[in-house]
Amino acid sequence: RHALVGGGTGFIGSRLTKHLGKNGYEVTVVSRMPGPQRITWHELAEKGLPSGVTTVINLAGQNVLVPTRRWTPGFKQNVWNSRVNTTASMAKAIQRSERNIESFINISGVSLYKPSERVYTEDDKGEGYDFMSNLCLEWENAASLPSESGCRVVKIRTGVVVGRGGGMIQSMYYPFFFGLGGPIGSGKQPLPWIHIDDLCRLIQFSAENEKVSGALNAVAPEVVTNEQFSKQFACSLRRPSLFAVPEFVVKAIFGEERAALLLLGAKVKPKRTLDCGFEFKYPTAKAACDEVVKSSAN
Ligand code: NDP
């Protein structure tokens, strides 16, 4: 098998390319920068898919939560285009390909589920109520095109990805390590999350399982709040979790709209993911936090 991975240089992408390599895949990355085992987005548009590709996966996207970047219209456009346009380019390349591509796997987020008392599953289509939810819906739309020509399309909606060396854990690690960590805002908001190894395994599972198509929630079965996750992480590190980050600080750093990503959250269950037969290696926050702390110590 040969996977083409957009954004394969990022936090999730680099872990995924290693994972697929270990499992017998040839991997080509699509990046803005040329390099070995890589093609650029421009080359993809010009020349189409490299020969032999069987699976196309998109993980590209400008990081939203960069505290040094102001939430300006220009930055928002960059956040939008880096997701929707890359997915659309891949979809177009699959459509134009003379060979049959087995699967197209697009990784988006759970922001299309509006925070409320409800528990959401993949049966919920989601609704556009703010920038991030509209983005997720448009991103999934852009991924749908190849299904018209018989390519299996899997739309993975992922929660916060938990793993060493990137994402949320990277910003949490040192404050917690020095005993200064704690929940964000009230801490009562749900925190849908998944361990990075489970996400990589779910992507491989989706690529290889002919019966899988449509939306899959990539969130651990255990639904926890931000406070419960913070307490667990501190406990795995053998530190206290005392200092909550006040809501107004989060809003001052990120602005109201982006702060909602940290201060609010929906309760999300991986119903279809489990029904398809996927087994989580890290189903609980304890299992995931213990692994992250153990691997960070090595
Ligand atoms: P990273 O920021 O680590 O990496 C994403 C990659 O996207 C980069 O390596 C980069 O590749 C590419 N990229 C960045 N900006 C642009 C741009 N303006 N145009 C085109 N490509 C760009 O992200 P993650 O690995 O953490 O996340 C991957 C995807 O998963 C993203 O779409 C993200 O929204 C989504 N996701 C991540 C979550 C998380 O907790 N990490 C949670 C939910 C969803 P290069 O420099 O090689 O071009």
Coordinates of C-alpha atoms and ligand atoms in Angstrom, one line a residue:
R1 CA 0.0 0.0 0.0
H2 CA 1.1 3.6 -0.7
A3 CA -0.3 6.5 1.3
L4 CA -0.2 10.2 0.2
V5 CA -0.4 12.3 3.4
G6 CA -1.1 16.0 3.3
G7 CA 0.4 17.8 6.3
G8 CA 2.5 14.8 7.0
T9 CA 5.2 17.0 8.5
G10 CA 3.0 18.2 11.4
F11 CA 2.4 16.8 14.9
I12 CA -0.1 14.2 13.9
G13 CA 1.2 13.7 10.4
S14 CA 4.8 12.9 11.4
R15 CA 3.5 10.3 13.9
L16 CA 1.2 8.9 11.3
T17 CA 3.9 8.6 8.6
K18 CA 6.1 6.6 11.1
H19 CA 3.1 4.4 12.1
L20 CA 2.2 3.7 8.5
G21 CA 5.9 3.0 7.6
K22 CA 6.1 0.5 10.4
N23 CA 3.0 -1.2 9.1
G24 CA 4.4 -1.8 5.6
Y25 CA 3.2 1.4 3.8
E26 CA 5.2 3.5 1.4
V27 CA 4.4 7.1 2.3
T28 CA 4.7 10.3 0.3
V29 CA 4.0 13.6 2.1
V30 CA 2.4 16.7 0.5
S31 CA 4.0 19.8 1.9
R32 CA 4.5 23.5 1.1
M33 CA 8.2 22.7 1.2
P34 CA 9.8 20.3 -1.3
G35 CA 12.0 17.4 0.0
P36 CA 12.7 13.7 -0.1
Q37 CA 9.6 11.5 -0.2
R38 CA 7.6 14.7 -0.7
I39 CA 5.6 16.5 -3.3
T40 CA 4.3 20.1 -3.0
W41 CA 0.7 21.2 -3.3
H42 CA 1.6 22.9 -6.6
E43 CA 3.0 19.6 -7.9
L44 CA -0.2 17.7 -6.8
A45 CA -2.3 20.2 -8.7
E46 CA -0.1 20.1 -11.8
K47 CA 0.8 16.4 -12.1
G48 CA -1.8 14.7 -10.0
L49 CA -1.3 11.8 -7.6
P50 CA 2.1 10.0 -7.6
S51 CA 2.0 6.6 -9.3
G52 CA 1.1 3.7 -7.0
V53 CA -0.9 5.7 -4.4
T54 CA -3.7 3.6 -2.9
T55 CA -4.8 5.9 0.0
V56 CA -5.0 9.6 0.3
I57 CA -5.1 11.3 3.7
N58 CA -5.3 15.0 4.6
L59 CA -3.9 16.4 7.9
A60 CA -2.9 19.8 6.7
G61 CA -4.0 22.9 8.5
Q62 CA -2.6 26.2 9.8
N63 CA -2.5 25.9 13.6
V64 CA -5.4 27.9 15.1
L65 CA -4.2 28.3 18.7
V66 CA -1.0 30.2 18.1
P67 CA -1.0 32.9 20.8
T68 CA 1.3 35.2 18.8
R69 CA -1.0 35.3 15.8
R70 CA -3.9 37.7 16.1
W71 CA -7.3 36.5 15.0
T72 CA -7.5 38.9 12.0
P73 CA -9.6 38.3 8.8
G74 CA -6.3 37.5 7.0
F75 CA -5.4 34.8 9.6
K76 CA -8.9 33.4 9.6
Q77 CA -8.7 33.1 5.8
N78 CA -5.4 31.3 6.2
V79 CA -6.9 28.9 8.7
W80 CA -9.8 28.2 6.4
N81 CA -7.9 27.9 3.1
S82 CA -5.2 25.6 4.6
R83 CA -7.9 23.1 5.4
V84 CA -10.7 23.4 2.8
N85 CA -8.4 24.1 -0.2
T86 CA -5.9 21.3 0.6
T87 CA -8.8 18.9 1.0
A88 CA -10.4 20.1 -2.3
S89 CA -7.0 19.7 -4.1
M90 CA -6.7 16.2 -3.0
A91 CA -10.3 15.4 -3.9
K92 CA -9.8 16.8 -7.3
A93 CA -6.6 14.8 -7.8
I94 CA -8.4 11.6 -6.9
Q95 CA -11.2 12.5 -9.3
R96 CA -8.7 13.1 -12.1
S97 CA -6.7 9.9 -11.4
E98 CA -7.0 7.2 -14.0
R99 CA -6.5 4.5 -11.4
N100 CA -9.0 3.7 -8.7
I101 CA -8.0 5.1 -5.3
E102 CA -9.2 2.8 -2.5
S103 CA -9.9 5.5 0.1
F104 CA -9.7 9.2 0.9
I105 CA -9.5 10.0 4.6
N106 CA -10.0 13.5 5.8
I107 CA -9.2 14.6 9.4
S108 CA -11.4 17.4 10.7
G109 CA -12.6 18.4 14.1
V110 CA -15.6 18.0 16.5
S111 CA -16.4 21.7 16.4
L112 CA -19.4 21.1 14.2
Y113 CA -21.2 19.7 17.4
K114 CA -22.6 22.7 19.2
P115 CA -21.8 22.7 22.9
S116 CA -25.0 21.8 24.9
E117 CA -26.3 19.2 27.3
R118 CA -26.7 16.7 24.4
V119 CA -24.4 13.8 23.8
Y120 CA -23.5 13.8 20.1
T121 CA -22.7 10.8 17.8
E122 CA -21.8 10.5 14.2
D123 CA -25.6 10.4 13.4
D124 CA -25.6 14.1 14.2
K125 CA -24.8 16.1 11.1
G126 CA -23.6 19.1 13.0
E127 CA -24.6 22.7 12.5
G128 CA -22.9 25.9 11.4
Y129 CA -23.2 28.3 14.3
D130 CA -19.8 30.0 14.3
F131 CA -16.5 30.2 12.3
M132 CA -15.1 26.8 13.4
S133 CA -18.3 24.9 12.9
N134 CA -18.8 26.4 9.4
L135 CA -15.2 25.5 8.6
C136 CA -15.7 21.9 9.7
L137 CA -18.8 21.5 7.6
E138 CA -17.2 23.1 4.5
W139 CA -14.1 20.9 5.1
E140 CA -16.2 17.7 5.1
N141 CA -18.1 18.9 2.0
A142 CA -14.8 19.4 0.2
A143 CA -13.9 15.8 1.1
S144 CA -17.1 14.3 -0.3
L145 CA -16.5 14.7 -4.0
P146 CA -14.5 11.5 -4.7
S147 CA -17.3 9.3 -3.4
E148 CA -19.2 10.2 -6.6
S149 CA -16.6 8.1 -8.5
G150 CA -16.6 5.2 -6.1
C151 CA -13.7 6.1 -3.9
R152 CA -14.4 5.3 -0.2
V153 CA -14.5 8.6 1.8
V154 CA -13.9 8.5 5.5
K155 CA -14.5 11.8 7.5
I156 CA -12.7 11.5 10.8
R157 CA -13.9 14.1 13.3
T158 CA -11.2 14.3 15.9
G159 CA -11.2 15.7 19.4
V160 CA -8.1 17.2 21.0
V161 CA -5.1 15.0 20.2
V162 CA -3.2 13.9 23.2
G163 CA 0.4 12.8 22.7
R164 CA 4.0 13.7 23.6
G165 CA 5.7 16.6 21.7
G166 CA 2.8 18.6 20.3
G167 CA -0.8 19.9 20.5
M168 CA -2.4 20.4 23.9
I169 CA 0.1 18.4 25.9
Q170 CA 3.0 20.6 24.6
S171 CA 1.3 23.7 26.1
M172 CA 0.3 21.9 29.3
Y173 CA 3.5 20.0 30.1
Y174 CA 5.8 22.5 31.7
P175 CA 3.2 24.4 33.7
F176 CA 2.0 21.1 35.1
F177 CA 5.5 19.8 35.6
F178 CA 6.3 22.7 37.8
G179 CA 3.1 22.3 39.7
L180 CA 1.5 25.4 38.2
G181 CA -1.1 23.7 36.0
G182 CA -4.8 23.5 36.3
P183 CA -8.1 23.5 34.3
I184 CA -9.0 26.2 31.8
G185 CA -11.9 28.5 32.8
S186 CA -14.5 26.8 34.9
G187 CA -13.1 23.4 34.0
K188 CA -16.7 22.1 33.7
Q189 CA -16.7 22.1 29.9
P190 CA -16.4 18.7 28.2
L191 CA -13.1 17.9 26.7
P192 CA -13.4 15.5 23.8
W193 CA -9.9 14.0 23.3
I194 CA -8.1 11.0 21.7
H195 CA -4.6 9.6 22.2
I196 CA -2.4 10.2 19.1
D197 CA -1.6 6.4 18.7
D198 CA -5.3 5.6 18.6
L199 CA -5.9 8.3 16.0
C200 CA -3.1 6.8 13.8
R201 CA -4.5 3.3 14.3
L202 CA -8.0 4.6 13.4
I203 CA -6.6 6.2 10.2
Q204 CA -4.9 2.9 9.3
F205 CA -8.1 0.9 10.2
S206 CA -10.2 3.3 7.9
A207 CA -7.7 2.8 5.1
E208 CA -7.8 -1.0 5.3
N209 CA -11.4 -1.7 6.2
E210 CA -13.5 -1.8 3.1
K211 CA -16.8 -1.5 5.0
V212 CA -15.9 1.8 6.6
S213 CA -17.1 5.1 5.1
G214 CA -18.7 8.3 6.1
A215 CA -18.2 10.1 9.5
L216 CA -16.3 8.6 12.4
N217 CA -15.8 10.3 15.7
A218 CA -12.2 10.1 16.8
V219 CA -12.7 10.6 20.5
A220 CA -12.0 8.3 23.4
P221 CA -15.1 6.5 24.8
E222 CA -14.7 8.1 28.2
V223 CA -16.2 11.5 28.2
V224 CA -14.4 13.8 30.7
T225 CA -14.5 17.5 31.6
N226 CA -11.5 19.8 31.2
E227 CA -11.1 19.7 35.0
Q228 CA -11.1 15.9 35.1
F229 CA -8.5 15.7 32.4
S230 CA -6.3 18.3 34.1
K231 CA -6.6 16.4 37.4
Q232 CA -5.7 13.2 35.7
F233 CA -2.7 14.7 33.9
A234 CA -1.4 16.2 37.2
C235 CA -1.9 12.9 39.0
S236 CA 0.0 11.0 36.3
L237 CA 2.8 13.5 36.7
R238 CA 2.5 13.3 40.5
R239 CA 1.9 17.0 40.8
P240 CA -1.0 19.0 42.2
S241 CA -3.6 20.7 39.9
L242 CA -4.4 23.9 41.7
F243 CA -4.2 26.9 39.4
A244 CA -7.1 27.4 37.0
V245 CA -6.4 29.6 34.0
P246 CA -9.2 32.3 34.3
E247 CA -11.6 32.7 31.5
F248 CA -10.7 36.4 31.0
V249 CA -7.0 35.5 30.5
V250 CA -7.9 33.0 27.8
K251 CA -10.1 35.6 26.1
A252 CA -7.5 38.3 26.3
I253 CA -4.9 36.0 24.7
F254 CA -7.0 34.4 21.9
G255 CA -10.0 36.7 21.5
E256 CA -13.6 35.6 22.2
E257 CA -14.2 33.4 19.1
R258 CA -11.0 31.4 19.4
A259 CA -11.2 31.2 23.2
A260 CA -14.5 29.3 22.8
L261 CA -12.3 26.3 21.5
L262 CA -10.8 26.1 25.0
L263 CA -13.7 27.3 27.2
L264 CA -16.5 25.3 25.7
G265 CA -16.9 21.8 24.5
A266 CA -19.5 19.2 23.3
K267 CA -20.1 15.8 24.7
V268 CA -19.1 13.5 21.9
K269 CA -19.2 9.6 21.7
P270 CA -17.5 7.4 19.1
K271 CA -20.6 5.4 18.4
R272 CA -20.0 4.5 14.7
T273 CA -16.3 4.1 15.4
L274 CA -17.0 1.4 18.0
D275 CA -19.8 -0.2 15.9
C276 CA -17.3 -0.5 13.0
G277 CA -15.2 -2.7 15.3
F278 CA -12.4 -0.3 16.2
E279 CA -10.8 -1.0 19.6
F280 CA -9.2 1.9 21.5
K281 CA -5.8 1.2 23.1
Y282 CA -6.2 4.3 25.4
P283 CA -10.0 4.4 26.2
T284 CA -9.5 6.4 29.5
A285 CA -7.8 9.7 30.4
K286 CA -5.8 7.7 32.9
A287 CA -4.4 5.3 30.3
A288 CA -3.6 8.2 27.9
C289 CA -2.0 10.5 30.6
D290 CA 0.1 7.7 32.1
E291 CA 1.5 6.9 28.6
V292 CA 2.3 10.5 27.8
V293 CA 4.1 11.0 31.1
K294 CA 6.0 7.7 30.7
S295 CA 7.1 8.5 27.2
S296 CA 8.1 12.1 28.1
A297 CA 10.4 10.7 30.8
N298 CA 12.3 8.6 28.3
Ligands
NDP1 P1 0.3 20.9 12.8 O1 0.1 22.3 13.0 O2 1.3 20.2 13.6 O3 0.6 20.5 11.3 C1 -0.2 20.7 10.3 C2 0.6 20.7 8.9 O4 -0.2 21.5 8.0 C3 1.9 21.4 9.0 O5 2.9 20.4 9.2 C4 2.0 22.1 7.6 O6 2.8 21.3 6.7 C5 0.6 22.2 7.1 N1 0.2 23.6 7.1 C6 0.3 24.5 8.1 N2 -0.1 25.7 7.7 C7 -0.5 25.5 6.4 C8 -1.0 26.4 5.3 N3 -1.2 27.7 5.6 N4 -1.3 25.9 4.1 C9 -1.0 24.6 3.9 N5 -0.5 23.7 4.8 C10 -0.3 24.2 6.0 O7 -1.2 20.3 13.0 P2 -1.7 18.9 13.7 O8 -0.8 17.8 13.2 O9 -1.8 19.1 15.2 O10 -3.1 18.8 13.1 C11 -3.4 18.3 11.8 C12 -4.8 18.5 11.4 O11 -5.7 17.9 12.4 C13 -5.2 20.0 11.3 O12 -6.0 20.2 10.2 C14 -5.9 20.2 12.6 O13 -6.9 21.2 12.4 C15 -6.6 18.9 12.8 N6 -6.9 18.7 14.2 C16 -5.9 18.7 15.1 C17 -6.1 18.5 16.5 C18 -5.1 18.5 17.5 O14 -5.4 18.4 18.7 N7 -3.8 18.5 17.2 C19 -7.6 18.4 17.0 C20 -8.5 18.5 15.9 C21 -8.2 18.6 14.6 P3 4.0 21.9 5.8 O15 4.7 22.9 6.6 O16 4.8 20.7 5.5 O17 3.3 22.5 4.6

